[in-house]
Tab-separated table of C-alpha atoms and ligand atoms in Angstrom:
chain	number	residue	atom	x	y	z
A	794	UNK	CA	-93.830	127.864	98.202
A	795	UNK	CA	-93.544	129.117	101.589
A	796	UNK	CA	-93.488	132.599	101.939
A	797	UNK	CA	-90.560	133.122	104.460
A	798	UNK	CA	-87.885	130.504	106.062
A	799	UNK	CA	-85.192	131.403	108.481
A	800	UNK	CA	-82.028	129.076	109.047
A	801	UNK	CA	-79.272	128.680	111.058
A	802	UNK	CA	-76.262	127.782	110.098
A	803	UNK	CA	-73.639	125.930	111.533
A	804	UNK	CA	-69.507	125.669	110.122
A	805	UNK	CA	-66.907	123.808	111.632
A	806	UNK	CA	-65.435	121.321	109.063
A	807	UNK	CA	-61.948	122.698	108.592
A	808	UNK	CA	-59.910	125.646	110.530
A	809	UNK	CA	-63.248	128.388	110.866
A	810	UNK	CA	-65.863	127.990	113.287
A	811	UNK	CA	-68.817	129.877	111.996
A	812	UNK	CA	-72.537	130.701	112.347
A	813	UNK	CA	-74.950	132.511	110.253
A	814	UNK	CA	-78.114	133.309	109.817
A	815	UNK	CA	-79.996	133.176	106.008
A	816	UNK	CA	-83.714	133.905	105.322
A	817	UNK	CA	-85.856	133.477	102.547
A	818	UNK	CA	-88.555	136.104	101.934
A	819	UNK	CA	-90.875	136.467	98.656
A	820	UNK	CA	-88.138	133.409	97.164
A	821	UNK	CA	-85.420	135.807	97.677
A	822	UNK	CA	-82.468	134.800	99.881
A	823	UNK	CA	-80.488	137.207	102.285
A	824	UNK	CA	-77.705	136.655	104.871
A	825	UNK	CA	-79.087	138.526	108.406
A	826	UNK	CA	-75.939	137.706	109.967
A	827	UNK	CA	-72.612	135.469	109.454
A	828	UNK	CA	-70.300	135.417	111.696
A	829	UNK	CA	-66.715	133.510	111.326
A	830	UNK	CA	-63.933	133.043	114.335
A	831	UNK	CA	-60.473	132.014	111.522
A	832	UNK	CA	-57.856	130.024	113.464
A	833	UNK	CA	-54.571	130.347	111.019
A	834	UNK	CA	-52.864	132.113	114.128
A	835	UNK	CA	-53.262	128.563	116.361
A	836	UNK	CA	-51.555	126.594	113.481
A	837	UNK	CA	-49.299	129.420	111.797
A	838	UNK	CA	-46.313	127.448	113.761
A	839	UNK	CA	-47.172	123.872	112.049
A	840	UNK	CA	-47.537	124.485	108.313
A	841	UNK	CA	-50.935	122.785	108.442
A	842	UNK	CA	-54.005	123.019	110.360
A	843	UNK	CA	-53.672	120.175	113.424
A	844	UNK	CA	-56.674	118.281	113.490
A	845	UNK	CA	-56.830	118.084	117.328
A	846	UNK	CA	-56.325	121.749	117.883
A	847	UNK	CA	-58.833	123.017	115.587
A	848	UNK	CA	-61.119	120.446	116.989
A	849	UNK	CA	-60.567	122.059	120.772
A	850	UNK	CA	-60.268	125.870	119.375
A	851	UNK	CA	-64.455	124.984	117.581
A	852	UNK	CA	-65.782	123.451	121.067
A	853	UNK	CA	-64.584	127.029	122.646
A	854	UNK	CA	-66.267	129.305	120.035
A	855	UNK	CA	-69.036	127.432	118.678
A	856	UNK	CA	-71.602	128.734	121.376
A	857	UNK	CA	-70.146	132.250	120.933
A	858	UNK	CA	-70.890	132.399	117.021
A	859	UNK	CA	-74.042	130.962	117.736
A	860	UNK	CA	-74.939	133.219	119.707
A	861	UNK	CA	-73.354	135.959	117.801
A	862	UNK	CA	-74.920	135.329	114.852
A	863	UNK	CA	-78.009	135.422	116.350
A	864	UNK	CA	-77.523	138.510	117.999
A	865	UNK	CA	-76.214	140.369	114.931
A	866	UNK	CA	-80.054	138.786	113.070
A	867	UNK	CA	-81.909	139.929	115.975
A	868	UNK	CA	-83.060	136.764	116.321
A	869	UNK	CA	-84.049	134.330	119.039
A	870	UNK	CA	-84.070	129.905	118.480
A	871	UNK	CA	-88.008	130.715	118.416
A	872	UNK	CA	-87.701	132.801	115.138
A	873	UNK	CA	-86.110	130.200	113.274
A	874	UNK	CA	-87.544	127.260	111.110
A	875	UNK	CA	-84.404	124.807	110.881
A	876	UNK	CA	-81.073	124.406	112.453
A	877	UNK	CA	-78.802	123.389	109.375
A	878	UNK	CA	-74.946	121.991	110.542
A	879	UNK	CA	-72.204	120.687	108.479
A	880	UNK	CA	-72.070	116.809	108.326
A	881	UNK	CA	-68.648	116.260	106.681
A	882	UNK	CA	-66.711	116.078	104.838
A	883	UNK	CA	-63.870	117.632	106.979
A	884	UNK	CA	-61.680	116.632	109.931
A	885	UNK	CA	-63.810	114.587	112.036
A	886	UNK	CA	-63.366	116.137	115.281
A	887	UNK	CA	-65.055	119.581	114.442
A	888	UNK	CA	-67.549	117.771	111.990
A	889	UNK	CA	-68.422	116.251	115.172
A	890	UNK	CA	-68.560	119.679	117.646
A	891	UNK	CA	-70.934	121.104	114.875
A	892	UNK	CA	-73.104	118.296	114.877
A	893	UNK	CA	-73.527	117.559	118.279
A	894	UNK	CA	-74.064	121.256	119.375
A	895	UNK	CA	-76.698	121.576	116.207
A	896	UNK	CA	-77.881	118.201	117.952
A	897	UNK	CA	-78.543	120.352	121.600
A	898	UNK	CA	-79.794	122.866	120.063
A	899	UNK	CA	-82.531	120.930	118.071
A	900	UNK	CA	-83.227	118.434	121.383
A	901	UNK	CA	-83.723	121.863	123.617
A	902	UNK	CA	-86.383	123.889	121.136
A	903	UNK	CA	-87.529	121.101	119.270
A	904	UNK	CA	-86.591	122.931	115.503
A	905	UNK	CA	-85.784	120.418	112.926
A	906	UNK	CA	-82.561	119.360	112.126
A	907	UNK	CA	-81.064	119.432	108.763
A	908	UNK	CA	-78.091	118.126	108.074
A	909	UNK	CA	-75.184	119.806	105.097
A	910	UNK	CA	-72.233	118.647	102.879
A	911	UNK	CA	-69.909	121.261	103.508
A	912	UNK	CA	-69.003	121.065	99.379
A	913	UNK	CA	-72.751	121.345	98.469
A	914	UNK	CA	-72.554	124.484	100.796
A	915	UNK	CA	-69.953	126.174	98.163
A	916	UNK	CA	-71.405	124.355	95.381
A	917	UNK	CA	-74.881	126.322	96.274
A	918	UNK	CA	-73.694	129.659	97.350
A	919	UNK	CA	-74.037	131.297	93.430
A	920	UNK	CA	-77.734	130.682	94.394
A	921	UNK	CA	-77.150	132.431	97.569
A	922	UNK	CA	-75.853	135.178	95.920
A	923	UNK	CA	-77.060	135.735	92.374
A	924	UNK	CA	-79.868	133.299	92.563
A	925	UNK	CA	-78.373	131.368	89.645
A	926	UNK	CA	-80.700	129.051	88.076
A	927	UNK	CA	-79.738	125.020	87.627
A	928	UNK	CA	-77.528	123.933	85.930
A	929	UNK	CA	-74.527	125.551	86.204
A	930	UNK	CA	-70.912	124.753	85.995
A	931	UNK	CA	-68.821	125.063	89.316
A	932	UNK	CA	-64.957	125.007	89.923
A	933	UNK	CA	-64.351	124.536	93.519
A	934	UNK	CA	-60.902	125.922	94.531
A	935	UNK	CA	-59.398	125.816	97.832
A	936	UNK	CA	-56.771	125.286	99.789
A	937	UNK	CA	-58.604	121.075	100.452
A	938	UNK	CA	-60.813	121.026	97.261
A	939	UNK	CA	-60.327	121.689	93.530
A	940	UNK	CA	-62.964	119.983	90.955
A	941	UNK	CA	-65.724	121.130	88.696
A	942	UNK	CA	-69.165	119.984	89.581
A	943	UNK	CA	-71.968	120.143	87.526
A	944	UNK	CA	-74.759	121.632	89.593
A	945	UNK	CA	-78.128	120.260	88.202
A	946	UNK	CA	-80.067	120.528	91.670
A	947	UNK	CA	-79.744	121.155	95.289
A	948	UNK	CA	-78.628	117.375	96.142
A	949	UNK	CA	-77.632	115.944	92.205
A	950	UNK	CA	-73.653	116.933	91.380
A	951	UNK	CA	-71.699	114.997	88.490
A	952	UNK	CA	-67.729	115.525	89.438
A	953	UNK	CA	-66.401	116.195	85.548
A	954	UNK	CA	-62.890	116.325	86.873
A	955	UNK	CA	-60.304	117.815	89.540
A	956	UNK	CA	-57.425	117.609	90.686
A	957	UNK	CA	-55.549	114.145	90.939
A	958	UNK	CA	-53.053	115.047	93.812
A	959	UNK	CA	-52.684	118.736	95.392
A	960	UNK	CA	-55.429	121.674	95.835
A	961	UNK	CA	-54.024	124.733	94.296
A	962	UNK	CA	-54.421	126.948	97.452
A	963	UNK	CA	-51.756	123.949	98.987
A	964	UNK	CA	-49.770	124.835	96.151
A	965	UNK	CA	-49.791	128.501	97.088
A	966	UNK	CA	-49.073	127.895	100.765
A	967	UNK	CA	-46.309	125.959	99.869
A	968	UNK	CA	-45.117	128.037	97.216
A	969	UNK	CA	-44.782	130.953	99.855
A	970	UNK	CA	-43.551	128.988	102.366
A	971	UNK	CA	-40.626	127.768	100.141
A	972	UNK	CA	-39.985	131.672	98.980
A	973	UNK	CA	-39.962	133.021	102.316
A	974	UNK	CA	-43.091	134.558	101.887
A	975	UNK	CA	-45.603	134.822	105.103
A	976	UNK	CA	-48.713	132.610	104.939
A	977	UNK	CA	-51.617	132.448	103.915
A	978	UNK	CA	-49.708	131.967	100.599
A	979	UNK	CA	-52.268	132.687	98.549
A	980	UNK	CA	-52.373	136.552	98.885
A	981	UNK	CA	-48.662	136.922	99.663
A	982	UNK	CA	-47.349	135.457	96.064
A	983	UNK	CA	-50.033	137.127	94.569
A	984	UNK	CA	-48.667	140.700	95.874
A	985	UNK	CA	-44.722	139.382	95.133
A	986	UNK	CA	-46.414	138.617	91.563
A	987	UNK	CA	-47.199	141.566	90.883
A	988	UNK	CA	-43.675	143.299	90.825
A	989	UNK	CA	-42.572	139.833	88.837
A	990	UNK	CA	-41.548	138.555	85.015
A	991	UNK	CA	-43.720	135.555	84.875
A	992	UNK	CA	-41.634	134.525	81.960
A	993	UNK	CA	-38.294	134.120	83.244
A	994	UNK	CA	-38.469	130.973	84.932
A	995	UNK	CA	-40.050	128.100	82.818
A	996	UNK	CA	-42.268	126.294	85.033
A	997	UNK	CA	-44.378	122.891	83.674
A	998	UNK	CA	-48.529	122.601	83.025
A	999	UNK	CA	-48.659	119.249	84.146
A	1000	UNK	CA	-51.992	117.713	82.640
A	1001	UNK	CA	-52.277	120.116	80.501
A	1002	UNK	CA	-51.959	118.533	76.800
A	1003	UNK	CA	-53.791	115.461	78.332
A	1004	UNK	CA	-57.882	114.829	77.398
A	1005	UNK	CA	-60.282	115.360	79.965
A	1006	UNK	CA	-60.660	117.768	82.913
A	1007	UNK	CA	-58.613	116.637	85.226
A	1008	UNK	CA	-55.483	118.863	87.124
A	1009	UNK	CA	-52.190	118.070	88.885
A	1010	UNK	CA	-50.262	120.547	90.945
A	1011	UNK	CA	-48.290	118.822	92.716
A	1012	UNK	CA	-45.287	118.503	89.245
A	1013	UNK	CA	-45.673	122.025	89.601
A	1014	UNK	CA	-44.736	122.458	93.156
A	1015	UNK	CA	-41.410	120.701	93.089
A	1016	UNK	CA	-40.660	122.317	90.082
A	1017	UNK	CA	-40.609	125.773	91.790
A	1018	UNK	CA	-38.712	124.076	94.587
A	1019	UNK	CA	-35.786	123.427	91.870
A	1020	UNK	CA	-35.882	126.777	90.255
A	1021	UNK	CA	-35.554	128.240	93.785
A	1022	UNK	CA	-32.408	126.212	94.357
A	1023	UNK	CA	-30.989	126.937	91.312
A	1024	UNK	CA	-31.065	130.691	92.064
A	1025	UNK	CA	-29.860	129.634	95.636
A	1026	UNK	CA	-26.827	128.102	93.954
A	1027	UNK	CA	-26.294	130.786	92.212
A	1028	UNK	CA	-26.401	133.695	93.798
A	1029	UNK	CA	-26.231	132.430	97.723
A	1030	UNK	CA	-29.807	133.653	98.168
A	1031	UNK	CA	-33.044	134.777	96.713
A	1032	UNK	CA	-33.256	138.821	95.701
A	1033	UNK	CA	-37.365	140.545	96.357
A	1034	UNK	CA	-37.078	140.171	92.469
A	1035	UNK	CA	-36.172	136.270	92.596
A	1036	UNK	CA	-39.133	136.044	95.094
A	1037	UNK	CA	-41.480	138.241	92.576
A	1038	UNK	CA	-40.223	136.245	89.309
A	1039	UNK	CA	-40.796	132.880	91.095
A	1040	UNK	CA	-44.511	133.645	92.146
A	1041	UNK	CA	-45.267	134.917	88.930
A	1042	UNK	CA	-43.948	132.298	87.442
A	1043	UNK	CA	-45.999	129.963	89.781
A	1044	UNK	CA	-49.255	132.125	89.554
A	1045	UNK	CA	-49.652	132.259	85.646
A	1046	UNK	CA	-48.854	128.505	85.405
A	1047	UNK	CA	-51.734	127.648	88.072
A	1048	UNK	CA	-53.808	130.431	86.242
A	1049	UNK	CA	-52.894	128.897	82.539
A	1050	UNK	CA	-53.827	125.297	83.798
A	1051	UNK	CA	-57.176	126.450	85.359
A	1052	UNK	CA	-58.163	128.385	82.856
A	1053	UNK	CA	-57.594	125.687	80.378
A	1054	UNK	CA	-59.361	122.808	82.329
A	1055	UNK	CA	-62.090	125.329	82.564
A	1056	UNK	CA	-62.356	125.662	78.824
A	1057	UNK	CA	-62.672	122.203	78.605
A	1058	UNK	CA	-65.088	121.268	81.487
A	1059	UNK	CA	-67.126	124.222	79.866
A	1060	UNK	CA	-67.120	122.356	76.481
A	1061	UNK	CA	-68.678	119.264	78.686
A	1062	UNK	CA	-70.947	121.526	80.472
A	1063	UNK	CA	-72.202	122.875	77.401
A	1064	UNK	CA	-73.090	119.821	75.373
A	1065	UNK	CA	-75.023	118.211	77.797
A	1066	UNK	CA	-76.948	121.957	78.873
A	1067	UNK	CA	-77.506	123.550	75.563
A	1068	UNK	CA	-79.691	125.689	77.173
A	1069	UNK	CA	-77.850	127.595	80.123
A	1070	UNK	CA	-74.410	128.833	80.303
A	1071	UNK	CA	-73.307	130.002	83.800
A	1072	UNK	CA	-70.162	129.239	85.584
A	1073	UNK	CA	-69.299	130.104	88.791
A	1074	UNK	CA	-66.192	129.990	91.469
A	1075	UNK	CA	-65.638	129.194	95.234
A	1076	UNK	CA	-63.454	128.445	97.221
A	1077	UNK	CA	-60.019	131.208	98.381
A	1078	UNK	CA	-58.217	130.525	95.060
A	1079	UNK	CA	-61.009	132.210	93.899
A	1080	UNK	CA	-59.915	135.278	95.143
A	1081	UNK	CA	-56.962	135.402	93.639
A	1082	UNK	CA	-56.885	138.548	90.580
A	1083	UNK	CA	-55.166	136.851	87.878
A	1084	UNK	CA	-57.399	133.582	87.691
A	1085	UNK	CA	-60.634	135.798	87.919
A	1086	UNK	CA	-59.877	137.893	85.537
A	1087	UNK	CA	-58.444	134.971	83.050
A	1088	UNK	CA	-61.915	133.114	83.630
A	1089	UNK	CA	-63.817	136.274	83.091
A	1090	UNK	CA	-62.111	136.862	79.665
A	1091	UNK	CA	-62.960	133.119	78.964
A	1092	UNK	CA	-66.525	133.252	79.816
A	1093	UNK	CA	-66.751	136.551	77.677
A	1094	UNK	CA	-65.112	135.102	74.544
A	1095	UNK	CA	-67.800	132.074	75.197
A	1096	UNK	CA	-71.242	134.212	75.899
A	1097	UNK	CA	-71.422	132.939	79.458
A	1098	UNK	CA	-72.034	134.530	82.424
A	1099	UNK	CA	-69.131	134.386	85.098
A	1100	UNK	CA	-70.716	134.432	88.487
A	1101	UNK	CA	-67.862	135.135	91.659
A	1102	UNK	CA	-69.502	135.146	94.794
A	1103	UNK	CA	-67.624	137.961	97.399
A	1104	UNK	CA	-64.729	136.494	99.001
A	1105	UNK	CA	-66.556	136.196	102.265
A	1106	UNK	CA	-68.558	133.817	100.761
A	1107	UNK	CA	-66.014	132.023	98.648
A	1108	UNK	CA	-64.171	130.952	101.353
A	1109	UNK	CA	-65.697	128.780	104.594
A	1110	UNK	CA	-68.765	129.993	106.211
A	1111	UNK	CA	-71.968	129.457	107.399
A	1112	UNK	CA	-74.067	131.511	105.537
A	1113	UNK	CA	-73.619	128.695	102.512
A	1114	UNK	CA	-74.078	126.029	104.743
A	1115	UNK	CA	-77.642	127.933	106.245
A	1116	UNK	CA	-78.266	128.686	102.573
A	1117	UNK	CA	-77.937	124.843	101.150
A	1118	UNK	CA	-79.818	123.701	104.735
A	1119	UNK	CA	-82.554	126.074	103.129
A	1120	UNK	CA	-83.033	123.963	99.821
A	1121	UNK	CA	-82.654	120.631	101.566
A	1122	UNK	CA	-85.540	121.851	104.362
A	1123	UNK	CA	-87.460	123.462	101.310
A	1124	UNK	CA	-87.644	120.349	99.798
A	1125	UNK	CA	-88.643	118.635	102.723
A	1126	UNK	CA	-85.417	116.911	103.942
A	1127	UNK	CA	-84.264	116.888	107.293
A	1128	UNK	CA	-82.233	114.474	109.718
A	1129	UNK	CA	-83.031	113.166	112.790
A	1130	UNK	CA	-80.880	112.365	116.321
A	1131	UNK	CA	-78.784	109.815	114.305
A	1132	UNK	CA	-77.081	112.666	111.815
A	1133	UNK	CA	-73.664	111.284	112.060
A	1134	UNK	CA	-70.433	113.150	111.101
A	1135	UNK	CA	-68.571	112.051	108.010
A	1136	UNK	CA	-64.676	112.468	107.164
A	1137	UNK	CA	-65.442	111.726	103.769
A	1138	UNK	CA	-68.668	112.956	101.835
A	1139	UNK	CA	-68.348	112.911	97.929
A	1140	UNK	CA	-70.922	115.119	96.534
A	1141	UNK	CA	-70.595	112.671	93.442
A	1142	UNK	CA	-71.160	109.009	94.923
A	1143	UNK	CA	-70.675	107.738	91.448
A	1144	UNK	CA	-67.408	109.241	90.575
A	1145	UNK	CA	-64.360	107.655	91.418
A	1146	UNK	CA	-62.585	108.799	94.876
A	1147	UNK	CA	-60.365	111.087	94.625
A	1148	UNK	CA	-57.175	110.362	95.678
A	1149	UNK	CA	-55.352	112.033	99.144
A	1150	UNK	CA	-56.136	114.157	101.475
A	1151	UNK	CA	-55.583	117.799	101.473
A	1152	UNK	CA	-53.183	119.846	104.288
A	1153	UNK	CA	-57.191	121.704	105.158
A	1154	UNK	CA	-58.778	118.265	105.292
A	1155	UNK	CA	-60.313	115.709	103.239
A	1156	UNK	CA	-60.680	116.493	99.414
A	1157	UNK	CA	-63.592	113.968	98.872
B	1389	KG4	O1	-61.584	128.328	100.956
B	1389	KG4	P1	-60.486	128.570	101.926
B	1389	KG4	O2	-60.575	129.773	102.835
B	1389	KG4	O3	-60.285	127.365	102.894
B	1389	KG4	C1	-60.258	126.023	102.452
B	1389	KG4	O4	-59.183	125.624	101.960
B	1389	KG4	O5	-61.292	125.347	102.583
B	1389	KG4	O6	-59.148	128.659	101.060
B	1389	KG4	C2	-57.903	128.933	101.639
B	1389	KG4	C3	-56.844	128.823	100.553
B	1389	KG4	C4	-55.433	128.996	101.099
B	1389	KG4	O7	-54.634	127.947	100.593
B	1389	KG4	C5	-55.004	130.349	100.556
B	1389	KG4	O8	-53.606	130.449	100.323
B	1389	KG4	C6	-55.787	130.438	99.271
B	1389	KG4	O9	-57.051	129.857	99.568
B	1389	KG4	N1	-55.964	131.825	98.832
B	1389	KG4	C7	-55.504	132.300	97.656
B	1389	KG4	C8	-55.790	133.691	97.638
B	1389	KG4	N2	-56.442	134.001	98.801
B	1389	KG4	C9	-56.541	132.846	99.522
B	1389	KG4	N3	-54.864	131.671	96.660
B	1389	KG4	C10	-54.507	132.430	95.605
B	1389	KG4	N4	-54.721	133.760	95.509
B	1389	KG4	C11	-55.347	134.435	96.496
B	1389	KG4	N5	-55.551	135.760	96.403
B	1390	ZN	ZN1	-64.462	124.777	102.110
């Protein structure tokens, strides 16, 4: 094995535009630097990241967190071994910025070029962190991706279900958006939730009696668009406690049907891998208190280690995307000048495609 490796990484698939730096010393990854410009203030007025903005806001900073990233490693191009970029899937045009400024910088100092699935990024980063050993389960949960993955090596995935229409973080964006909460909705109808009686609105599971792994959210989401109304016909408005009930309401349903499908996709995880039980989370649902600490309890009451990755790793990077770059290059993969950019990357070729698109980009 070599004895040390030092990557680059390179993020611009969705709404961040990032740059990190990961190293492997004595087998034992570390993040030197990771640096991540957000852009939710450029789309804030759309309800939705626009495609052609976020492409234009990642030509202006990709340089800068380059070179930030760098800076922050004390590092120069000559230090590294590998220049690892996101490929897809995403929205095309900042696939496409990544890629071609990876591309320079490969042409200019001649390092190799290794080229990432932004979901095998996430789907790697509990090796990142707690060096988890193959297989393990993985829920991805986001506001574009939801699905569990079986992880049996750095480029072999089976898809054992996900969701058939919306991500859940689209559901919480919405959800806010709907309750006059500010976005991202995620953290805001998890605060309201807190003051709230999750039990006096009753909100539907969809899925949830039905075989398999597979989630729907989208049931869900116009059902909290009625029970909003009703109160609004009611009462001429919606009270701080209305706005609390509802995103309880909303929260524990999302959290019951997760934590259910996990159960199950567990079940599948463990009959084909007697041997290890680890499950781990990504993605910014997975940030959100009540579904941690309902998959913690599950993965206590079935002796198997729960493995949640900081938030600043759940959620986009480049630090995952240097870090899965890492395996690829360690296992002697790398791309050439013809790395193209893909809208659509299934980490699963074999599973079916999933259907739609998610408000952050393609689901794959
Ligand atoms: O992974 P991420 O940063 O970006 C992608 O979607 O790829 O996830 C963002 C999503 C948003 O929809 C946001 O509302 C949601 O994650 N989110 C949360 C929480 N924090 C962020 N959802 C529920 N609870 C949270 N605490
Ligand atoms: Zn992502």
């Amino acid at each position: 094995m070599t004895q040390s490796l030092t990557i680059l990484g390179i993020e611009s698939s969705c709404d961040d535009t990032a740059a990190a730096v990961v190293q492997l010393s004595n087998g034992a990854p570390s993040v030197l630097s990771s640096v991540v410009f957000g852009q939710t203030d450029l789309h804030a007025a759309f309800g939705g990241v626009v495609p052609e903005i976020a492409a234009r806001a990642h030509v202006e900073k990709l340089d800068i967190s380059v070179k930030e990233a760098l800076s922050k490693a004390k590092m120069q191009f000559s230090d590294l071994d590998a220049v690892a970029v996101t490929a897809g899937p995403g929205l095309i045009g900042g696939v496409v910025s990544g890629v071609m400024l990876a591309k320079g910088i490969c042409a200019a100092t001649g390092l190799p070029l290794v080229g990432v699935n932004h979901l095998a990024g996430h789907a790697l980063t509990p090796r990142l962190t707690d060096q988890t050993p193959f297989p393990y389960l993985m829920l991805l949960v986001s506001g574009g991706h939801c699905q569990f993955l079986l992880v049996k090596d750095h480029d072999d995935y089976t898809r054992i279900g996900g969701t058939i229409d919306d991500a859940p973080g689209e559901a919480f964006d919405k959800t806010a958006r709907i309750l006059g909460l500010p976005q991202p909705g995620g953290p805001s109808v998890q605060n309201a939730a807190e003051r709230g009686d999750a039990k006096r609105f009753k909100l539907p599971r969809p899925l949830l009696n039905q075989a398999g792994c597979d989630m729907s959210f989208s049931g869900l989401k116009t059902a909290m668009i009625r029970a909003r109304d009703a109160v609004i016909a009611e009462k001429g408005g919606l009270t701080i406690q209305d706005q609390a009930d509802l995103s309880a309401g909303f929260q524990t349903a999302v959290a019951d049907i997760i934590t259910e499908k996990s159960r199950r996709a567990l079940g599948e995880y463990f009959t084909l891998n007697p041997k290890t039980r680890s499950f781990a989370v990504a993605g910014g649902v997975a940030a959100n208190t009540q579904i941690r600490s309902q998959l913690l309890a599950l993965c206590a009451t079935l002796d198997t280690v729960f493995v949640a990755p900081p938030l600043a790793l759940c959620t986009d990077n480049a630090a995952m995307i240097a870090y899965a770059g890492l395996e690829r290059f360690q296992a002697g993969l790398q791309d050439d000048m013809t790395l193209s950019a893909r809208p659509r990357w299934p980490l699963d070729q074999t599973a079916a495609p999933m259907l739609g698109s998610g408000k952050k980009g393609a689901k794959a």
